[in-house]
Coordinates of C-alpha atoms in Angstrom, one line a residue:
X1059 CA -11.8 15.8 6.6
X1060 CA -9.8 12.8 5.5
X1061 CA -10.0 11.4 2.0
X1062 CA -10.6 8.0 0.8
X1063 CA -6.8 7.5 0.1
X1064 CA -6.0 8.7 3.4
X1065 CA -8.0 6.0 5.0
X1066 CA -6.6 3.2 2.9
X1067 CA -3.2 4.3 3.5
X1068 CA -3.8 4.5 7.4
X1069 CA -5.4 0.8 7.3
X1070 CA -2.3 -0.5 5.4
X1071 CA 0.0 1.2 7.6
X1072 CA -1.9 -0.4 10.7
X1073 CA -1.0 -3.8 9.2
X1074 CA 2.7 -3.2 9.3
X1075 CA 3.1 -2.0 5.6
X1076 CA 5.7 0.8 4.8
X1077 CA 4.5 3.2 2.2
X1078 CA 6.0 6.4 0.6
X1079 CA 3.1 8.5 -0.4
X1080 CA 5.2 11.2 -1.9
X1081 CA 6.8 8.6 -4.3
X1082 CA 3.3 6.6 -4.4
X1083 CA 5.5 3.3 -3.4
X1084 CA 4.2 0.5 -1.4
X1085 CA 6.9 -1.7 0.0
X1086 CA 5.7 -5.3 1.0
X1087 CA 7.4 -8.4 1.9
X1088 CA 8.7 -10.5 -0.8
X1089 CA 7.1 -14.0 0.9
X1090 CA 3.5 -12.6 0.6
X1091 CA 1.3 -11.8 -2.0
X1092 CA 0.6 -8.0 -2.3
X1093 CA -2.5 -8.1 -4.2
X1094 CA -4.3 -10.1 -1.6
X1095 CA -4.8 -7.1 0.5
X1096 CA -7.7 -4.9 -0.7
X1097 CA -5.9 -1.6 0.2
X1098 CA -3.0 -2.4 -2.0
X1099 CA -5.4 -3.2 -4.9
X1100 CA -7.3 -0.2 -4.7
X1101 CA -4.3 2.1 -4.1
X1102 CA -2.6 0.8 -7.2
X1103 CA -6.3 0.7 -9.1
X1104 CA -7.3 4.4 -8.2
X1105 CA -4.5 6.3 -7.2
X1106 CA -1.6 4.8 -9.4
X1107 CA 0.7 3.5 -6.5
X1108 CA 3.4 0.8 -7.4
X1109 CA 4.3 -2.1 -5.4
X1110 CA 7.9 -2.8 -4.4
X1111 CA 8.6 -6.3 -3.0
X1112 CA 11.3 -6.3 -0.4
X1113 CA 13.4 -9.0 1.4
X1114 CA 13.2 -9.0 5.2

């Protein structure tokens, strides 16, 4: 049975965002606002993930 965290990660990866679950890091494009995405907000708040902005 999938957990809520797995569902959030699945939806985020479908949007083209790279995530390292072992390091709890979300790599997000520099030109967009990461906290406009609901999955990013919830992963940071509930599961203590960090956002790393990257140049593309």
